[in-house]
CSV table of C-alpha atoms and ligand atoms in Angstrom, one decimal:
chain,number,residue,atom,x,y,z
A,371,MET,CA,19.2,19.9,-19.0
A,372,THR,CA,22.4,17.9,-19.8
A,373,ASP,CA,23.7,15.4,-17.4
A,374,ILE,CA,21.5,14.0,-14.6
A,375,ALA,CA,23.3,13.9,-11.3
A,376,LYS,CA,24.5,10.5,-10.2
A,377,LYS,CA,23.1,9.3,-6.9
A,378,PRO,CA,22.5,6.1,-4.9
A,379,ILE,CA,19.4,4.2,-5.9
A,380,LYS,CA,16.8,3.8,-3.2
A,381,ILE,CA,14.9,0.5,-2.8
A,382,THR,CA,11.3,-0.3,-1.8
A,383,GLU,CA,11.0,-3.9,-0.7
A,384,THR,CA,7.7,-5.5,-1.8
A,385,ILE,CA,7.8,-8.9,-0.1
A,386,LEU,CA,5.1,-8.1,2.5
A,387,ARG,CA,2.6,-6.9,-0.2
A,388,ASP,CA,3.0,-7.1,-3.9
A,389,ALA,CA,5.5,-10.0,-4.1
A,390,HIS,CA,3.2,-12.4,-2.3
A,391,GLN,CA,0.1,-10.9,-3.9
A,392,SER,CA,1.6,-11.6,-7.3
A,393,LEU,CA,2.9,-15.1,-6.6
A,394,ILE,CA,0.8,-16.7,-3.9
A,395,ALA,CA,-2.5,-15.0,-4.1
A,396,THR,CA,-1.8,-12.8,-1.1
A,397,ARG,CA,-1.9,-15.7,1.3
A,398,MET,CA,1.1,-14.9,3.5
A,399,THR,CA,0.0,-14.6,7.1
A,400,THR,CA,1.1,-12.0,9.7
A,401,GLU,CA,2.6,-14.9,11.7
A,402,GLN,CA,4.8,-15.8,8.7
A,403,MET,CA,6.0,-12.2,8.4
A,404,LEU,CA,6.7,-11.0,11.9
A,405,PRO,CA,9.8,-13.1,12.8
A,406,ILE,CA,11.8,-11.4,10.1
A,407,VAL,CA,10.7,-7.8,10.6
A,408,ASP,CA,13.6,-7.0,13.0
A,409,THR,CA,16.2,-8.0,10.4
A,410,MET,CA,14.3,-6.2,7.6
A,411,ASP,CA,14.3,-3.1,9.8
A,412,LYS,CA,18.1,-3.0,9.8
A,413,VAL,CA,18.5,-3.0,6.0
A,414,GLY,CA,17.9,0.7,5.4
A,415,TYR,CA,15.3,0.3,2.7
A,416,HIS,CA,13.7,3.5,1.4
A,417,SER,CA,10.4,1.8,2.5
A,418,VAL,CA,8.7,-1.5,2.9
A,419,GLU,CA,5.5,-2.0,1.0
A,420,CYS,CA,3.4,-4.0,3.4
A,421,TRP,CA,-0.3,-3.1,3.2
A,422,GLY,CA,-3.1,-2.2,0.8
A,423,GLY,CA,-3.8,-3.7,-2.6
A,424,ALA,CA,-5.3,-7.1,-2.1
A,425,THR,CA,-3.8,-7.7,1.3
A,426,PHE,CA,-6.8,-6.1,3.0
A,427,ASP,CA,-9.4,-8.3,1.3
A,428,ALA,CA,-7.3,-11.5,1.5
A,429,SER,CA,-6.7,-11.0,5.3
A,430,LEU,CA,-10.4,-10.7,6.1
A,431,ARG,CA,-11.6,-13.2,3.5
A,432,PHE,CA,-9.1,-16.1,3.5
A,433,LEU,CA,-6.8,-15.6,6.5
A,434,LYS,CA,-9.4,-14.5,9.1
A,435,GLU,CA,-7.1,-11.8,10.2
A,436,ASP,CA,-7.8,-8.2,11.1
A,437,PRO,CA,-5.8,-6.1,8.5
A,438,TRP,CA,-5.6,-3.2,11.0
A,439,GLU,CA,-4.1,-5.4,13.6
A,440,ARG,CA,-1.5,-6.6,11.1
A,441,LEU,CA,-0.6,-3.0,10.3
A,442,ARG,CA,-0.2,-2.1,14.0
A,443,LYS,CA,2.2,-5.1,14.5
A,444,PHE,CA,4.3,-3.9,11.5
A,445,ARG,CA,4.4,-0.5,13.0
A,446,ASP,CA,5.6,-1.9,16.4
A,447,GLY,CA,8.3,-4.0,14.6
A,448,PHE,CA,9.6,-1.5,12.0
A,449,LYS,CA,11.1,1.2,14.2
A,450,ASN,CA,13.3,2.8,11.5
A,451,THR,CA,11.7,1.9,8.2
A,452,LYS,CA,8.9,3.7,6.4
A,453,LEU,CA,5.8,1.6,5.8
A,454,GLN,CA,4.1,1.9,2.4
A,455,MET,CA,0.7,1.0,1.2
A,456,LEU,CA,-1.1,0.8,-2.2
A,457,PHE,CA,-4.4,2.7,-2.4
A,458,ARG,CA,-6.9,2.7,-5.4
A,459,GLY,CA,-7.9,6.4,-5.3
A,460,GLN,CA,-11.6,6.9,-4.8
A,461,ASN,CA,-12.1,3.1,-4.9
A,462,ILE,CA,-9.9,2.8,-1.7
A,463,LEU,CA,-9.0,-0.9,-1.5
A,464,GLY,CA,-12.4,-2.0,-3.0
A,465,TYR,CA,-14.0,-2.2,-6.4
A,466,ARG,CA,-16.3,0.7,-6.6
A,467,PRO,CA,-16.1,4.5,-6.0
A,468,TYR,CA,-16.7,5.6,-2.4
A,469,ALA,CA,-17.9,8.9,-1.0
A,470,ASP,CA,-15.2,11.4,0.1
A,471,ASP,CA,-15.9,11.0,3.8
A,472,VAL,CA,-15.0,7.3,3.6
A,473,VAL,CA,-11.8,8.0,1.6
A,474,GLU,CA,-10.7,10.7,4.0
A,475,TYR,CA,-11.4,8.5,7.1
A,476,PHE,CA,-9.6,5.6,5.5
A,477,VAL,CA,-6.5,7.7,4.8
A,478,GLN,CA,-6.6,9.1,8.3
A,479,LYS,CA,-6.8,5.7,10.0
A,480,SER,CA,-4.1,4.2,7.7
A,481,ILE,CA,-1.7,6.9,8.8
A,482,ALA,CA,-2.8,6.8,12.4
A,483,ASN,CA,-2.1,3.0,12.5
A,484,GLY,CA,1.4,3.3,11.0
A,485,ILE,CA,1.5,4.0,7.3
A,486,ASP,CA,4.1,6.6,6.1
A,487,ILE,CA,3.7,6.5,2.4
A,488,ILE,CA,0.5,6.1,0.5
A,489,ARG,CA,0.8,5.2,-3.2
A,490,ILE,CA,-2.5,6.3,-4.8
A,491,PHE,CA,-3.6,5.4,-8.3
A,492,ASP,CA,-6.7,5.5,-10.4
A,493,CYS,CA,-7.5,2.7,-12.8
A,494,LEU,CA,-8.5,5.3,-15.5
A,495,ASN,CA,-5.7,7.8,-14.7
A,496,ASP,CA,-8.5,10.3,-14.0
A,497,MET,CA,-6.7,12.8,-11.7
A,498,ARG,CA,-10.0,13.9,-10.2
A,499,ASN,CA,-10.3,10.5,-8.5
A,500,LEU,CA,-7.0,11.1,-6.7
A,501,GLN,CA,-7.7,14.6,-5.2
A,502,THR,CA,-9.5,13.6,-2.1
A,503,ALA,CA,-6.9,10.9,-1.1
A,504,VAL,CA,-4.0,13.2,-1.8
A,505,LYS,CA,-5.5,16.0,0.2
A,506,ALA,CA,-6.3,13.7,3.1
A,507,ALA,CA,-2.7,12.4,3.1
A,508,ASN,CA,-1.3,15.9,3.1
A,509,LYS,CA,-3.6,16.8,6.0
A,510,GLU,CA,-2.5,13.8,8.0
A,511,LYS,CA,1.2,14.6,7.3
A,512,GLY,CA,1.6,11.4,5.3
A,513,HIS,CA,3.7,11.1,2.1
A,514,ALA,CA,1.3,11.2,-0.8
A,515,GLN,CA,2.7,9.3,-3.8
A,516,VAL,CA,0.6,9.4,-6.9
A,517,ALA,CA,1.0,6.6,-9.4
A,518,LEU,CA,0.6,6.8,-13.2
A,519,SER,CA,-1.0,3.6,-14.2
A,520,TYR,CA,1.3,2.7,-17.1
A,521,THR,CA,-0.1,1.3,-20.2
A,522,LEU,CA,0.3,1.3,-24.0
A,523,GLY,CA,-1.9,2.7,-26.8
A,524,ASP,CA,-2.3,5.6,-29.2
A,525,ALA,CA,-3.2,8.0,-26.4
A,526,TYR,CA,-0.3,7.2,-24.2
A,527,THR,CA,2.4,9.5,-25.5
A,528,LEU,CA,5.3,11.1,-23.6
A,529,GLU,CA,3.3,14.3,-23.8
A,530,TYR,CA,0.4,12.6,-22.1
A,531,TRP,CA,2.5,11.2,-19.3
A,532,THR,CA,4.4,14.5,-18.7
A,533,SER,CA,1.2,16.5,-18.7
A,534,ILE,CA,-0.4,14.3,-16.0
A,535,ALA,CA,2.8,14.3,-14.1
A,536,LYS,CA,2.6,18.1,-14.0
A,537,GLU,CA,-1.0,17.9,-12.7
A,538,ILE,CA,0.1,15.5,-10.0
A,539,GLU,CA,2.9,17.7,-8.8
A,540,GLU,CA,0.5,20.7,-8.8
A,541,MET,CA,-2.1,18.6,-6.9
A,542,GLY,CA,0.3,18.4,-3.9
A,543,ALA,CA,1.8,14.9,-4.3
A,544,ASP,CA,5.2,14.3,-2.7
A,545,SER,CA,6.4,11.9,-5.3
A,546,ILE,CA,5.3,10.1,-8.5
A,547,CYS,CA,5.4,6.4,-9.2
A,548,ILE,CA,5.4,4.9,-12.7
A,549,LYS,CA,3.2,1.9,-11.9
A,550,ASP,CA,3.7,-0.7,-14.6
A,551,MET,CA,1.5,-3.5,-13.3
A,552,ALA,CA,1.8,-5.7,-16.4
A,553,GLY,CA,5.6,-5.4,-17.1
A,554,LEU,CA,5.0,-3.5,-20.4
A,555,LEU,CA,7.7,-0.8,-19.9
A,556,LEU,CA,10.6,-1.8,-22.1
A,557,PRO,CA,14.2,-0.8,-21.2
A,558,TYR,CA,14.7,2.0,-23.8
A,559,LYS,CA,11.2,3.3,-23.3
A,560,ALA,CA,12.0,3.6,-19.6
A,561,THR,CA,15.0,5.8,-20.5
A,562,GLU,CA,12.7,8.1,-22.5
A,563,LEU,CA,9.9,8.2,-20.0
A,564,VAL,CA,12.1,8.7,-16.9
A,565,LYS,CA,14.1,11.5,-18.6
A,566,ALA,CA,10.9,13.2,-19.7
A,567,LEU,CA,9.4,13.1,-16.3
A,568,LYS,CA,12.6,14.2,-14.6
A,569,GLU,CA,12.7,17.2,-16.9
A,570,THR,CA,9.1,18.0,-16.1
A,571,VAL,CA,8.7,17.7,-12.4
A,572,LYS,CA,10.9,18.3,-9.3
A,573,ILE,CA,9.4,15.6,-7.0
A,574,PRO,CA,11.1,12.2,-6.9
A,575,ILE,CA,10.2,9.5,-9.4
A,576,GLN,CA,9.8,5.8,-8.3
A,577,LEU,CA,9.4,2.9,-10.7
A,578,HIS,CA,7.3,-0.2,-10.1
A,579,THR,CA,7.2,-3.0,-12.5
A,580,HIS,CA,6.7,-6.8,-12.8
A,581,TYR,CA,8.9,-9.4,-14.3
A,582,THR,CA,6.0,-11.0,-16.2
A,583,SER,CA,7.3,-10.2,-19.7
A,584,GLY,CA,11.0,-10.8,-18.7
A,585,VAL,CA,12.4,-7.3,-19.2
A,586,ALA,CA,12.1,-5.9,-15.8
A,587,SER,CA,15.7,-5.9,-14.6
A,588,MET,CA,16.9,-4.3,-17.8
A,589,THR,CA,14.1,-1.7,-17.5
A,590,TYR,CA,15.3,-0.9,-13.9
A,591,MET,CA,18.9,-0.5,-15.1
A,592,LYS,CA,17.9,2.0,-17.9
A,593,ALA,CA,15.6,3.8,-15.5
A,594,VAL,CA,18.3,4.2,-12.9
A,595,GLU,CA,20.7,5.5,-15.5
A,596,ALA,CA,18.1,7.9,-16.6
A,597,GLY,CA,17.7,9.3,-13.0
A,598,VAL,CA,14.9,7.4,-11.4
A,599,ASP,CA,15.0,7.8,-7.6
A,600,VAL,CA,13.5,4.6,-6.2
A,601,ILE,CA,12.8,1.1,-7.6
A,602,ASP,CA,10.6,-1.6,-6.2
A,603,THR,CA,12.2,-5.0,-5.7
A,604,ALA,CA,11.3,-8.3,-4.0
A,605,ILE,CA,13.7,-10.5,-1.9
A,606,SER,CA,14.8,-13.3,-4.2
A,607,PRO,CA,12.6,-16.3,-3.0
A,608,PHE,CA,9.6,-14.2,-4.0
A,609,ALA,CA,11.0,-12.4,-7.0
A,610,LEU,CA,10.8,-12.8,-10.8
A,611,GLY,CA,7.8,-14.2,-12.7
A,612,THR,CA,4.7,-12.2,-12.0
A,613,SER,CA,6.6,-10.5,-9.1
A,614,GLN,CA,9.3,-7.9,-9.1
A,615,PRO,CA,13.1,-8.1,-9.9
A,616,ALA,CA,15.2,-9.5,-7.0
A,617,THR,CA,16.4,-7.1,-4.4
A,618,GLU,CA,19.9,-8.7,-4.1
A,619,VAL,CA,20.4,-8.7,-7.8
A,620,MET,CA,19.6,-5.0,-8.2
A,621,VAL,CA,21.8,-4.2,-5.1
A,622,GLU,CA,24.7,-6.1,-6.6
A,623,THR,CA,24.3,-4.7,-10.1
A,624,PHE,CA,24.8,-1.1,-8.9
A,625,LYS,CA,27.5,-1.9,-6.3
A,626,GLY,CA,30.6,0.2,-6.8
A,627,THR,CA,28.8,2.5,-9.2
A,628,PRO,CA,27.5,6.0,-8.6
A,629,TYR,CA,24.1,4.3,-8.1
A,630,ASP,CA,25.3,2.0,-5.3
A,631,SER,CA,22.4,1.5,-2.9
A,632,GLY,CA,24.7,0.7,0.0
A,633,LEU,CA,22.4,-2.1,1.2
A,634,ASP,CA,24.1,-5.0,3.0
A,635,GLN,CA,24.0,-8.3,1.1
A,636,LYS,CA,24.6,-10.3,4.4
A,637,LEU,CA,21.4,-8.9,5.8
A,638,LEU,CA,19.5,-9.5,2.6
A,639,ALA,CA,20.8,-13.1,2.6
A,640,GLU,CA,19.4,-13.6,6.0
A,641,ILE,CA,16.0,-12.4,4.8
A,642,ALA,CA,16.2,-14.6,1.7
A,643,ASP,CA,17.0,-17.6,4.0
A,644,TYR,CA,14.0,-16.8,6.0
A,645,PHE,CA,11.6,-16.7,3.1
A,646,ARG,CA,13.0,-19.6,1.1
A,647,PRO,CA,11.2,-22.4,3.1
A,648,ILE,CA,7.9,-20.4,2.8
A,649,ARG,CA,8.4,-20.4,-1.0
A,650,ASP,CA,9.2,-24.2,-0.9
A,651,GLU,CA,6.1,-24.9,1.1
A,652,ALA,CA,4.0,-22.9,-1.4
A,653,LEU,CA,5.5,-24.8,-4.3
A,654,ASP,CA,4.8,-28.1,-2.6
A,655,SER,CA,1.2,-27.2,-1.8
A,656,GLY,CA,0.6,-25.8,-5.3
A,657,LEU,CA,-0.1,-22.3,-3.9
A,658,LEU,CA,2.9,-21.1,-5.9
A,659,ASN,CA,2.3,-22.2,-9.5
A,660,PRO,CA,5.7,-22.7,-11.4
A,661,LYS,CA,3.9,-21.3,-14.5
A,662,ASN,CA,3.9,-17.9,-12.8
A,663,LEU,CA,7.7,-18.0,-12.4
A,664,GLY,CA,8.7,-18.0,-16.1
A,665,VAL,CA,8.6,-15.5,-18.8
A,666,ASN,CA,5.0,-15.0,-20.1
A,667,ILE,CA,5.6,-13.7,-23.6
A,668,LYS,CA,1.8,-13.3,-24.1
A,669,THR,CA,2.0,-10.4,-21.8
A,670,LEU,CA,4.0,-8.5,-24.4
A,671,LEU,CA,1.9,-9.7,-27.3
A,672,TYR,CA,-1.5,-9.1,-25.8
A,673,GLN,CA,-0.5,-6.4,-23.2
A,674,VAL,CA,-2.6,-8.1,-20.6
A,675,PRO,CA,-1.4,-8.1,-17.0
A,676,GLY,CA,-0.3,-11.5,-15.6
A,677,GLY,CA,-3.0,-11.5,-12.9
A,678,MET,CA,-5.6,-10.9,-15.5
A,679,LEU,CA,-4.4,-13.8,-17.6
A,680,SER,CA,-4.9,-16.2,-14.7
A,681,ASN,CA,-8.3,-14.7,-13.9
A,682,LEU,CA,-9.4,-15.3,-17.5
A,683,THR,CA,-8.2,-18.9,-17.4
A,684,SER,CA,-10.2,-19.6,-14.3
A,685,GLN,CA,-13.3,-17.9,-15.6
A,686,LEU,CA,-13.2,-19.9,-18.7
A,687,LYS,CA,-12.5,-23.1,-16.8
A,688,GLU,CA,-15.6,-22.6,-14.7
A,689,GLN,CA,-17.6,-22.3,-18.0
A,690,ASN,CA,-15.9,-25.4,-19.5
A,691,ALA,CA,-14.7,-23.1,-22.3
A,692,GLU,CA,-10.9,-23.2,-22.0
A,693,ASP,CA,-10.7,-23.6,-25.8
A,694,LYS,CA,-11.9,-20.0,-26.1
A,695,PHE,CA,-8.8,-18.6,-24.3
A,696,TYR,CA,-7.2,-17.1,-27.4
A,697,ASP,CA,-10.6,-15.7,-28.7
A,698,VAL,CA,-10.9,-13.9,-25.3
A,699,LEU,CA,-7.3,-12.7,-25.4
A,700,GLU,CA,-8.1,-11.1,-28.8
A,701,GLU,CA,-11.4,-9.6,-27.5
A,702,VAL,CA,-9.7,-7.9,-24.6
A,703,PRO,CA,-8.0,-5.1,-26.6
A,704,ARG,CA,-11.3,-4.6,-28.5
A,705,VAL,CA,-13.3,-4.2,-25.3
A,706,ARG,CA,-10.6,-1.9,-23.9
A,707,LYS,CA,-10.9,0.3,-27.0
A,708,ASP,CA,-14.7,0.4,-26.7
A,709,LEU,CA,-14.4,1.5,-23.1
A,710,GLY,CA,-12.0,4.4,-23.9
A,711,GLU,CA,-8.7,2.5,-23.9
A,712,PRO,CA,-8.1,2.6,-20.1
A,713,PRO,CA,-5.1,1.1,-18.4
A,714,LEU,CA,-5.7,-2.5,-17.2
A,715,VAL,CA,-5.4,-2.4,-13.5
A,716,THR,CA,-7.8,-3.2,-10.6
A,717,PRO,CA,-10.7,-2.7,-11.1
A,718,SER,CA,-10.7,-1.8,-14.9
A,719,SER,CA,-8.8,-5.0,-15.6
A,720,GLN,CA,-11.5,-7.2,-14.1
A,721,ILE,CA,-14.2,-5.1,-15.8
A,722,VAL,CA,-12.7,-5.4,-19.3
A,723,GLY,CA,-11.7,-9.1,-18.8
A,724,THR,CA,-15.1,-10.2,-17.6
A,725,GLN,CA,-16.9,-8.3,-20.4
A,726,ALA,CA,-14.5,-9.9,-23.0
A,727,VAL,CA,-15.4,-13.3,-21.6
A,728,PHE,CA,-19.1,-12.6,-22.0
A,729,ASN,CA,-18.7,-11.2,-25.5
A,730,VAL,CA,-17.0,-14.4,-26.6
A,731,LEU,CA,-19.1,-16.9,-24.7
A,732,MET,CA,-22.5,-15.3,-25.7
A,733,GLY,CA,-21.5,-15.4,-29.4
A,734,GLU,CA,-22.6,-11.7,-29.7
A,735,ARG,CA,-20.7,-8.7,-28.4
A,736,TYR,CA,-22.4,-6.9,-25.5
A,737,LYS,CA,-25.5,-9.2,-25.6
A,738,MET,CA,-24.8,-9.6,-21.9
A,739,VAL,CA,-23.4,-6.6,-20.2
A,740,THR,CA,-22.1,-6.5,-16.6
A,741,LYS,CA,-23.2,-3.8,-14.1
A,742,GLU,CA,-19.6,-2.6,-14.0
A,743,THR,CA,-19.3,-2.2,-17.8
A,744,LYS,CA,-22.5,-0.1,-17.7
A,745,ALA,CA,-21.1,2.0,-14.9
A,746,VAL,CA,-17.9,2.7,-16.9
A,747,LEU,CA,-19.9,3.7,-20.0
A,748,SER,CA,-22.0,5.9,-17.8
A,749,GLY,CA,-19.0,7.8,-16.6
A,750,GLU,CA,-19.3,6.5,-13.0
A,751,TYR,CA,-15.7,5.4,-12.8
A,752,GLY,CA,-14.5,8.7,-14.2
A,753,LYS,CA,-13.1,10.0,-17.5
A,754,THR,CA,-11.1,7.8,-19.9
A,755,VAL,CA,-8.3,9.1,-22.0
A,756,LYS,CA,-10.1,8.3,-25.3
A,757,PRO,CA,-13.9,8.6,-25.9
A,758,PHE,CA,-16.1,5.6,-25.5
A,759,ASN,CA,-17.4,3.7,-28.6
A,760,LYS,CA,-20.7,5.5,-29.1
A,761,GLU,CA,-22.5,2.5,-30.6
A,762,VAL,CA,-21.4,0.2,-27.8
A,763,GLN,CA,-22.3,2.8,-25.2
A,764,LYS,CA,-25.8,3.1,-26.7
A,765,LYS,CA,-26.3,-0.7,-26.8
A,766,CYS,CA,-25.2,-1.0,-23.2
A,767,ILE,CA,-26.8,2.0,-21.4
A,768,GLY,CA,-29.5,3.1,-23.9
A,769,ASP,CA,-30.5,6.7,-23.7
A,770,LYS,CA,-29.2,7.2,-20.2
A,771,GLU,CA,-27.2,10.5,-19.9
A,772,PRO,CA,-23.6,9.7,-18.9
A,773,ILE,CA,-22.1,11.8,-16.1
A,774,THR,CA,-19.1,14.0,-16.8
A,775,CYS,CA,-18.4,15.5,-13.3
A,776,ARG,CA,-16.0,13.9,-10.8
A,777,PRO,CA,-18.0,10.7,-9.9
A,778,ALA,CA,-17.7,11.2,-6.1
A,779,ASP,CA,-19.4,14.6,-6.4
A,780,LEU,CA,-22.6,12.5,-6.8
A,781,ILE,CA,-22.0,10.1,-4.0
A,782,PRO,CA,-23.5,11.4,-0.7
A,783,ASP,CA,-21.5,10.9,2.5
A,784,GLU,CA,-21.7,7.2,3.6
A,785,LEU,CA,-20.0,6.9,7.0
A,786,ASP,CA,-23.0,7.4,9.2
A,787,THR,CA,-25.1,5.0,7.3
A,788,LEU,CA,-22.4,2.4,7.3
A,789,ARG,CA,-21.8,2.9,11.1
A,790,GLY,CA,-25.5,2.3,11.6
A,791,GLU,CA,-25.5,-0.9,9.6
A,792,MET,CA,-22.6,-2.5,11.4
A,793,ALA,CA,-23.0,-1.0,14.9
A,794,GLN,CA,-23.5,-4.4,16.6
A,795,TRP,CA,-20.1,-5.7,15.4
A,796,SER,CA,-18.0,-2.6,16.1
A,797,GLU,CA,-15.0,-3.2,18.4
A,798,GLN,CA,-12.7,-0.5,17.1
A,799,ASP,CA,-13.1,2.7,15.0
A,800,GLU,CA,-11.5,1.0,12.0
A,801,ASP,CA,-14.1,-1.7,11.8
A,802,VAL,CA,-16.5,0.5,9.9
A,803,LEU,CA,-13.9,0.9,7.2
A,804,SER,CA,-13.4,-2.9,6.8
A,805,TYR,CA,-17.2,-3.1,6.5
A,806,ALA,CA,-17.4,-0.2,4.0
A,807,LEU,CA,-15.0,-2.1,1.6
A,808,PHE,CA,-16.3,-5.6,2.0
A,809,PRO,CA,-19.7,-5.7,3.8
A,810,GLN,CA,-20.3,-9.4,3.6
A,811,VAL,CA,-16.7,-10.6,4.1
A,812,ALA,CA,-16.2,-8.1,7.0
A,813,THR,CA,-19.4,-9.2,8.7
A,814,ASP,CA,-18.3,-12.9,8.4
A,815,PHE,CA,-15.0,-11.9,9.9
A,816,PHE,CA,-16.7,-10.0,12.8
A,817,LYS,CA,-18.8,-13.1,13.6
A,818,TYR,CA,-15.6,-15.2,13.5
A,819,ARG,CA,-13.8,-12.8,15.8
A,820,GLU,CA,-16.7,-12.8,18.3
A,821,ALA,CA,-16.8,-16.6,18.3
A,822,GLN,CA,-13.0,-16.7,19.0
A,823,GLN,CA,-13.5,-14.2,21.8
A,824,THR,CA,-16.2,-16.3,23.3
A,825,LYS,CA,-13.9,-19.4,23.2
A,826,VAL,CA,-11.1,-17.4,24.9
A,827,ASP,CA,-13.5,-16.2,27.6
A,828,ALA,CA,-14.7,-19.8,28.2
A,829,THR,CA,-11.1,-21.0,28.5
A,830,VAL,CA,-10.2,-18.3,31.0
A,831,ALA,CA,-13.3,-19.1,32.9
A,832,ASP,CA,-12.4,-22.8,32.9
A,833,SER,CA,-8.9,-22.1,34.2
A,834,LYS,CA,-10.2,-19.9,36.9
A,835,ASN,CA,-12.6,-22.6,37.9
A,836,GLY,CA,-9.6,-24.9,38.0
A,837,ALA,CA,-7.6,-22.5,40.2
A,838,TYR,CA,-10.4,-21.8,42.6
A,839,PRO,CA,-12.5,-25.0,42.9
A,840,VAL,CA,-16.0,-24.3,44.2
B,1212,LIG,CO1,2.4,-4.3,-8.7
């Protein structure tokens, strides 16, 4: 292969999912999003990422919103634009592996309610954890995009990435995403990686990164020059910092070049004008922390994702142990090595981070071991790229025999049991899936929903009484 054909770069807008997840703890409400949907629909984005990731949990838990209802409203509004979601492989949008029947049903319902593209990743890059979701997406005629969880370490060579890319293509994925959740992909490394992937597979390659370490725009530029097909950007008021590079900046950068996206800056300016007051309000209320907007150079030094840094800070604060921050930061890579050097992305980032905090606070490593650390060392999350530290494994799980098969092979179908448990709350087919992911949070939401309904019924009854006095 010599020259890579020049072509317009396609853009996925992340404002409705990752941008607000990264900057304001996923707190944007459906009501705040809907008024701009019409304008966004005119832009001609490759897709709009608007669902999945933490949005599902945050909607139910903090916003008291039905995430399925939000998705249906997006589908009504976006008549011409593909809707995209983020999906944690066998962990769906939750924190543990689920049975295949739940994964299949979730994919089916996501597509039925309006999702076009499902970006599926596994926190260990264990391809076996992606098979069920990819097959289900193929079956429902959705676009199955498989994401490589990008990370650094001895095991993560170009050969490693191209070999799993090949597996992904063979698995039946429609495209591949390089998912750089921590902003670790440096510009010239992007050139190498994108070139190597383009030479290995035929399906399109998308790049997702975060600005956390300050290199993201340069990384996109090099990746685009190397032939990447799609990049993820956020409209400027919710760009940069722990979020993505700004949409308008990327569009302007490639204007008049063979990579020209063709997107209209006037429309983008309207969208930015719409979101700017929401940003200002979040700054005023403290929901948007200015600390998250700068360059966090520790990300490059410690290779810890931005979201994980803020989790560690708050965990230590709760324990009145903020002075241990740097000890914990140095413990993170050691725990990661003990656990087979996985990428740090939900849920492995939380598992490694929490264990590192325990190791430091207890004054003895693995004196206290979380349930999740034990599960990882027992093979229950899947296979890691490197072997576990045998001594640590023995200390944590004793003589228990770790599993080596695809973890979900050992999980019996769950849907019927779940349906039985939540039958009294069910108002739509999708409710059982909300319950499967977050049993307690979903139940609280169902109760809230019922109480609201009772209130509405009472109001209607009152107004009727008023209209027809008895
Ligand atoms: Co992201």
